[in-house]
CSV table of C-alpha atoms in Angstrom, one decimal:
chain,number,residue,atom,x,y,z
V,14,MET,CA,0.2,0.1,0.2
V,15,ALA,CA,2.7,2.4,0.6
V,16,ASP,CA,4.2,1.6,-2.9
V,17,LEU,CA,1.1,2.5,-4.3
V,18,LEU,CA,1.1,5.7,-2.2
V,19,ALA,CA,4.2,6.8,-2.9
V,20,ARG,CA,3.0,6.9,-7.2
V,21,LEU,CA,-0.3,8.0,-6.2
V,22,ILE,CA,0.8,10.9,-4.6
V,23,PRO,CA,2.8,12.7,-7.3
V,24,LEU,CA,0.2,11.9,-10.2
V,25,GLY,CA,-2.3,13.5,-7.6
V,26,LEU,CA,-0.5,16.6,-7.3
V,27,ALA,CA,-0.1,17.0,-10.6
V,28,GLY,CA,-3.4,16.6,-11.6
V,29,SER,CA,-4.4,19.1,-9.2
V,30,VAL,CA,-2.2,21.8,-11.1
V,31,SER,CA,-5.1,22.4,-13.7
V,32,PRO,CA,-5.4,26.3,-14.1
V,33,ILE,CA,-8.9,26.6,-15.7
V,34,ALA,CA,-10.5,24.9,-13.5
V,35,ILE,CA,-9.5,26.0,-10.2
V,36,VAL,CA,-10.2,29.8,-12.5
V,37,VAL,CA,-12.9,28.9,-12.2
V,38,CYS,CA,-13.7,27.5,-8.4
V,39,ILE,CA,-11.9,31.4,-8.0
V,40,ALA,CA,-14.7,32.7,-10.1
V,41,LEU,CA,-17.6,31.3,-7.9
V,42,LEU,CA,-15.8,32.7,-5.1
V,43,SER,CA,-17.5,35.9,-6.9
V,44,SER,CA,-20.3,35.2,-7.3
V,45,ARG,CA,-23.9,35.8,-5.6
V,46,ARG,CA,-23.5,32.3,-2.9
V,47,PRO,CA,-20.0,31.5,-3.8
V,48,VAL,CA,-19.2,28.9,-1.1
V,49,ALA,CA,-21.8,27.0,-1.8
V,50,ASN,CA,-21.5,27.7,-5.7
V,51,ALA,CA,-17.7,26.7,-5.5
V,52,LEU,CA,-18.8,23.4,-2.7
V,53,ALA,CA,-20.8,22.6,-5.3
V,54,TYR,CA,-19.1,22.4,-8.7
V,55,VAL,CA,-15.9,20.8,-6.7
V,56,ALA,CA,-19.1,18.3,-6.5
V,57,GLY,CA,-19.9,17.4,-9.7
V,58,ILE,CA,-16.5,16.8,-10.6
V,59,ALA,CA,-15.4,15.4,-7.3
V,60,THR,CA,-18.7,12.9,-8.9
V,61,VAL,CA,-17.1,12.4,-12.6
V,62,LEU,CA,-14.2,11.2,-10.8
V,63,ALA,CA,-16.0,8.8,-8.2
V,64,ALA,CA,-17.8,7.6,-11.4
V,65,VAL,CA,-14.4,6.8,-12.9
V,66,GLY,CA,-12.8,5.3,-10.9
V,67,ALA,CA,-15.7,2.6,-9.8
V,68,PHE,CA,-16.1,1.8,-12.9
V,69,ALA,CA,-12.1,1.5,-13.6
V,70,LEU,CA,-12.4,-0.5,-10.7
V,71,ALA,CA,-14.6,-3.4,-11.0
V,72,LEU,CA,-13.3,-3.6,-14.9
V,73,PHE,CA,-10.6,-4.3,-13.4
V,74,GLY,CA,-10.1,-4.6,-10.3
V,75,PRO,CA,-8.6,-6.9,-7.6
V,76,GLY,CA,-10.5,-10.5,-9.2
V,77,SER,CA,-11.2,-9.0,-11.7
V,78,ALA,CA,-8.9,-11.4,-14.1
V,79,SER,CA,-6.1,-12.8,-14.4
V,80,ASP,CA,-2.3,-11.0,-13.2
V,81,ALA,CA,-0.8,-11.3,-16.9
V,82,GLU,CA,-4.4,-10.7,-18.9
V,83,SER,CA,-4.6,-6.8,-16.0
V,84,SER,CA,-1.3,-6.4,-16.3
V,85,ASP,CA,-0.9,-6.2,-19.8
V,86,ILE,CA,-4.2,-4.4,-20.1
V,87,VAL,CA,-2.9,-1.3,-18.2
V,88,ASN,CA,0.8,-1.9,-19.3
V,89,THR,CA,-1.0,-0.8,-22.9
V,90,VAL,CA,-2.7,2.1,-21.2
V,91,GLU,CA,-0.1,3.7,-19.1
V,92,LEU,CA,1.8,3.6,-22.8
V,93,CYS,CA,-1.1,4.9,-24.8
V,94,LEU,CA,-1.9,8.0,-22.2
V,95,GLY,CA,1.5,8.2,-22.1
V,96,VAL,CA,2.1,9.3,-25.6
V,97,LEU,CA,-1.2,11.5,-25.5
V,98,LEU,CA,0.0,13.4,-23.0
V,99,LEU,CA,3.4,14.4,-24.4
V,100,LEU,CA,1.3,15.1,-27.7
V,101,PHE,CA,-0.6,17.3,-24.9
V,102,ALA,CA,2.3,19.4,-23.7
V,103,VAL,CA,3.7,19.3,-27.4
V,104,LYS,CA,0.5,21.2,-28.2
V,105,GLN,CA,0.7,23.7,-25.3
V,106,ALA,CA,4.1,24.6,-25.6
V,107,LEU,CA,3.4,25.2,-29.8
V,108,GLY,CA,0.4,27.8,-28.0
V,109,GLU,CA,-2.2,25.8,-30.4
V,110,PRO,CA,-6.1,26.3,-29.7
V,111,ASP,CA,-7.2,24.3,-26.6
V,112,PRO,CA,-10.3,22.5,-26.7
V,113,ASP,CA,-10.9,21.8,-23.6
V,114,ALA,CA,-10.6,26.1,-22.8
V,115,PRO,CA,-14.4,26.8,-22.2
V,116,PRO,CA,-16.4,29.6,-24.6
V,117,PRO,CA,-15.6,33.2,-24.8
V,118,GLY,CA,-18.1,35.2,-21.8
V,119,TRP,CA,-17.6,32.4,-19.5
V,120,MET,CA,-16.5,34.4,-16.4
V,121,ALA,CA,-19.2,37.0,-16.7
V,122,MET,CA,-21.9,33.7,-16.8
V,123,LEU,CA,-20.5,31.8,-14.1
V,124,GLU,CA,-21.0,35.4,-11.8
V,125,ARG,CA,-24.8,34.0,-12.2
V,126,LEU,CA,-24.9,30.5,-11.7
V,127,GLY,CA,-26.2,28.8,-9.0
V,128,PRO,CA,-25.5,26.1,-7.1
V,129,GLY,CA,-27.3,23.5,-9.1
V,130,ARG,CA,-25.6,24.6,-12.0
V,131,ALA,CA,-23.1,25.2,-10.2
V,132,TYR,CA,-23.0,21.2,-9.8
V,133,ALA,CA,-23.7,20.8,-13.7
V,134,PHE,CA,-20.9,22.8,-14.5
V,135,GLY,CA,-18.5,20.7,-12.4
V,136,LEU,CA,-19.9,17.6,-14.0
V,137,LEU,CA,-19.7,19.0,-17.1
V,138,ILE,CA,-15.6,20.3,-17.6
V,139,GLU,CA,-15.1,17.7,-15.3
V,140,ALA,CA,-16.2,15.2,-17.8
V,141,THR,CA,-14.6,17.0,-21.2
V,142,ASN,CA,-11.6,17.7,-19.5
V,143,VAL,CA,-9.1,15.3,-21.1
V,144,LYS,CA,-5.9,15.8,-20.6
V,145,ARG,CA,-6.9,15.8,-16.9
V,146,LEU,CA,-8.8,12.6,-17.5
V,147,ALA,CA,-5.5,10.7,-18.2
V,148,ILE,CA,-3.8,12.3,-16.1
V,149,TYR,CA,-6.3,10.5,-13.5
V,150,LEU,CA,-6.5,7.9,-16.1
V,151,ALA,CA,-2.9,7.2,-15.4
V,152,GLY,CA,-3.9,7.3,-11.3
V,153,LEU,CA,-6.4,4.5,-11.8
V,154,SER,CA,-3.8,2.0,-13.7
V,155,GLU,CA,-1.2,2.2,-11.2
V,156,ILE,CA,-4.3,0.9,-8.5
V,157,THR,CA,-5.4,-1.5,-10.4
V,158,ARG,CA,-2.3,-3.2,-11.6
V,159,SER,CA,-1.0,-3.4,-7.7
V,160,GLU,CA,-1.1,-6.1,-5.4
V,161,VAL,CA,-3.3,-4.6,-3.1
V,162,THR,CA,-7.0,-6.2,-1.4
V,163,THR,CA,-9.7,-4.7,-2.8
V,164,ALA,CA,-10.1,-2.6,0.6
V,165,GLN,CA,-7.1,-1.0,0.5
V,166,SER,CA,-7.6,-0.4,-3.7
V,167,VAL,CA,-11.0,1.8,-2.5
V,168,VAL,CA,-8.8,3.9,0.2
V,169,ALA,CA,-6.3,4.5,-2.5
V,170,LEU,CA,-9.0,6.1,-5.0
V,171,ALA,CA,-10.3,8.4,-2.4
V,172,ILE,CA,-6.7,9.5,-1.5
V,173,PHE,CA,-6.1,10.1,-5.2
V,174,VAL,CA,-9.3,11.4,-5.7
V,175,VAL,CA,-9.2,14.4,-2.8
V,176,LEU,CA,-5.3,15.3,-3.8
V,177,LEU,CA,-6.4,15.9,-7.4
V,178,LEU,CA,-9.4,18.3,-5.5
V,179,ALA,CA,-6.4,19.9,-3.4
V,180,GLY,CA,-6.0,22.1,-6.2
V,181,LEU,CA,-9.8,23.5,-6.0
V,182,ILE,CA,-10.3,23.0,-2.3
V,183,ALA,CA,-7.1,25.1,-1.5
V,184,PRO,CA,-9.0,28.9,-3.0
V,185,ILE,CA,-12.1,27.7,-1.0
V,186,GLY,CA,-10.5,27.5,1.8
V,187,VAL,CA,-8.5,30.9,1.2
V,188,TYR,CA,-11.7,32.7,1.1
V,189,ALA,CA,-13.1,31.1,4.1
V,190,SER,CA,-10.4,31.8,6.2
V,191,LEU,CA,-9.1,35.1,4.6
V,192,PRO,CA,-12.3,37.4,3.9
V,193,GLY,CA,-10.6,39.8,4.7
V,194,ARG,CA,-7.4,39.0,2.1
V,195,SER,CA,-9.0,36.5,-0.1
V,196,ALA,CA,-10.2,38.8,-2.7
V,197,ALA,CA,-6.1,39.6,-3.5
V,198,ILE,CA,-4.8,36.8,-3.0
V,199,LEU,CA,-7.5,35.4,-5.0
V,200,ASN,CA,-7.2,37.6,-8.1
V,201,GLY,CA,-3.6,37.6,-8.1
V,202,ALA,CA,-3.7,33.5,-8.4
V,203,ARG,CA,-6.3,34.2,-10.9
V,204,ARG,CA,-4.8,36.1,-13.0
V,205,TRP,CA,-0.8,34.1,-12.5
V,206,LEU,CA,-3.0,31.1,-14.0
V,207,LEU,CA,-3.8,32.3,-16.8
V,208,VAL,CA,-0.8,34.1,-18.2
V,209,TYR,CA,1.2,30.8,-17.0
V,210,ASN,CA,-1.3,28.5,-18.3
V,211,ARG,CA,0.1,27.0,-21.2
V,212,ARG,CA,3.5,26.7,-19.8
V,213,ILE,CA,2.0,24.6,-16.2
V,214,LEU,CA,0.5,22.0,-18.1
V,215,ALA,CA,3.6,21.4,-21.0
V,216,ALA,CA,5.6,21.3,-18.6
V,217,ILE,CA,3.4,18.7,-16.5
V,218,PHE,CA,2.1,16.9,-19.7
V,219,GLY,CA,5.8,16.2,-20.7
V,220,VAL,CA,6.8,15.2,-17.0
V,221,ILE,CA,3.8,12.7,-16.8
V,222,GLY,CA,3.8,11.0,-20.3
V,223,VAL,CA,7.6,10.2,-20.5
V,224,VAL,CA,7.3,8.3,-16.6
V,225,LEU,CA,4.5,6.2,-18.1
V,226,VAL,CA,5.7,5.8,-22.0
V,227,GLU,CA,8.8,4.0,-20.0
V,228,ARG,CA,6.3,2.6,-17.5
V,229,GLY,CA,3.9,0.9,-20.5
V,230,LEU,CA,7.2,-0.4,-22.0
V,231,SER,CA,8.9,-1.6,-19.7
V,232,GLY,CA,6.6,-3.7,-18.5
V,233,LEU,CA,5.1,-4.8,-22.3
V,234,LEU,CA,8.3,-5.2,-23.2
């Protein structure tokens, strides 16, 4: 279990740095019902992660297939995800248009959302965020390939999901704990994330992509 967590923690922390998703959360903290809307948005994202994770554990978790068959599947998935992330890294570095970027005028729209629509927006933005889902699937492959019990795999999945949500929980914590200073801090963070969005993602995708390609190839060869 300790070895599994050692592999999951870097992936979870890397996946938590999703600039656009964090910017959306910060924008919701400027809406009419800031905390309720931001929490509903995070809950929507968590719902997608939990659903995908439960499906993966049911399909490839302990006892779902022979060890050799499951290992080959996981290695192939990791190799494909690694190549995909490397392609994303190159596209980000070259400055190509981001297909996951929200439509124009989305910031103004967020300020008018209520909790129900904020939850739905969280579902939508996570379900269509291919790059972050690729990192999530990489973590799921680590869980399914590890020699742990079903209970331990569920605990590992829960920890991994919390790590992925850390980047969204942090702005809410800042807003709640520093009411007098949170606006300046969060606005500064939002500007920084928007300016360096591509550089951040290119670095993260490049590093994780190389690691996954190496793991996949070493497992298959």
